[in-house]
Amino acid sequence: MFETGNICRHSSLYSRHSMVSQRLEAFVGTAACTVVTLWKIRDWKHYRHSSLYSRHSMVSQRLEPL
């Protein structure tokens, strides 16, 4: 038997992984992917209540000089 809490936890982890993977497809270099991924993890922990669009916008602005 599966526990309801575990099913929700696994599906939400998959969803987050899927969203990150889709956003990183545009990057060619693995170093850029690593930087963005680590930044997104820190950002998610500190700014859980901010909207997805505003966080995505901040990432895009920070990557433009690269």
mmCIF file of C-alpha atoms in Angstrom:
data_model
loop_
_atom_site.group_PDB
_atom_site.id
_atom_site.type_symbol
_atom_site.label_atom_id
_atom_site.label_comp_id
_atom_site.label_asym_id
_atom_site.label_seq_id
_atom_site.Cartn_x
_atom_site.Cartn_y
_atom_site.Cartn_z
ATOM 1 C CA MET A 1 0.000 0.000 0.000
ATOM 2 C CA PHE A 2 1.139 3.500 -0.769
ATOM 3 C CA GLU A 3 0.798 6.297 1.728
ATOM 4 C CA THR A 4 -0.982 9.382 0.453
ATOM 5 C CA GLY A 5 1.757 11.668 1.835
ATOM 6 C CA ASN A 6 4.473 9.809 -0.071
ATOM 7 C CA ILE A 7 2.562 9.938 -3.340
ATOM 8 C CA CYS A 8 2.080 13.699 -3.035
ATOM 9 C CA ARG A 9 5.705 14.203 -2.105
ATOM 10 C CA HIS A 10 6.986 12.164 -5.062
ATOM 11 C CA SER A 11 4.690 13.835 -7.581
ATOM 12 C CA SER A 12 5.631 17.329 -6.364
ATOM 13 C CA LEU A 13 9.352 16.480 -6.581
ATOM 14 C CA TYR A 14 8.841 15.211 -10.125
ATOM 15 C CA SER A 15 6.919 18.349 -11.064
ATOM 16 C CA ARG A 16 9.664 20.629 -9.727
ATOM 17 C CA HIS A 17 12.346 18.600 -11.525
ATOM 18 C CA SER A 18 10.351 18.736 -14.746
ATOM 19 C CA MET A 19 9.952 22.526 -14.544
ATOM 20 C CA VAL A 20 13.674 23.040 -13.904
ATOM 21 C CA SER A 21 14.600 20.710 -16.780
ATOM 22 C CA GLN A 22 12.335 22.566 -19.195
ATOM 23 C CA ARG A 23 13.847 25.922 -18.242
ATOM 24 C CA LEU A 24 17.409 24.643 -18.657
ATOM 25 C CA GLU A 25 16.944 23.181 -22.134
ATOM 26 C CA ALA A 26 17.893 26.517 -23.719
ATOM 27 C CA PHE A 27 21.377 26.485 -22.162
ATOM 28 C CA VAL A 28 24.174 24.751 -24.026
ATOM 29 C CA GLY A 29 26.978 24.803 -21.431
ATOM 30 C CA THR A 30 26.721 22.574 -18.364
ATOM 31 C CA ALA A 31 28.370 25.229 -16.164
ATOM 32 C CA ALA A 32 25.515 27.647 -16.875
ATOM 33 C CA CYS A 33 22.983 24.918 -16.039
ATOM 34 C CA THR A 34 24.702 24.215 -12.723
ATOM 35 C CA VAL A 35 24.756 27.888 -11.747
ATOM 36 C CA VAL A 36 21.091 28.368 -12.606
ATOM 37 C CA THR A 37 20.059 25.171 -10.822
ATOM 38 C CA LEU A 38 21.905 26.075 -7.621
ATOM 39 C CA TRP A 39 20.547 29.608 -7.702
ATOM 40 C CA LYS A 40 16.999 28.313 -8.216
ATOM 41 C CA ILE A 41 17.325 26.022 -5.177
ATOM 42 C CA ARG A 42 18.460 28.916 -2.968
ATOM 43 C CA ASP A 43 15.814 31.191 -4.457
ATOM 44 C CA TRP A 44 13.056 28.624 -3.871
ATOM 45 C CA LYS A 45 14.002 28.241 -0.211
ATOM 46 C CA HIS A 46 14.039 31.999 0.460
ATOM 47 C CA TYR A 47 11.237 33.236 -1.758
ATOM 48 C CA ARG A 48 8.581 30.508 -1.702
ATOM 49 C CA HIS A 49 5.792 33.071 -1.704
ATOM 50 C CA SER A 50 6.922 35.073 -4.723
ATOM 51 C CA SER A 51 5.417 34.224 -8.075
ATOM 52 C CA LEU A 52 7.044 31.863 -10.574
ATOM 53 C CA TYR A 53 7.088 34.615 -13.208
ATOM 54 C CA SER A 54 9.005 37.088 -11.043
ATOM 55 C CA ARG A 55 11.606 34.442 -10.093
ATOM 56 C CA HIS A 56 12.015 33.438 -13.747
ATOM 57 C CA SER A 57 12.442 37.102 -14.675
ATOM 58 C CA MET A 58 15.221 37.534 -12.083
ATOM 59 C CA VAL A 59 17.078 34.505 -13.475
ATOM 60 C CA SER A 60 16.829 35.841 -17.027
ATOM 61 C CA GLN A 61 18.142 39.256 -15.997
ATOM 62 C CA ARG A 62 21.106 37.762 -14.155
ATOM 63 C CA LEU A 63 22.097 35.588 -17.107
ATOM 64 C CA GLU A 64 22.039 38.300 -19.780
ATOM 65 C CA PRO A 65 25.669 39.463 -19.175
ATOM 66 C CA LEU A 66 26.960 35.899 -19.639
#
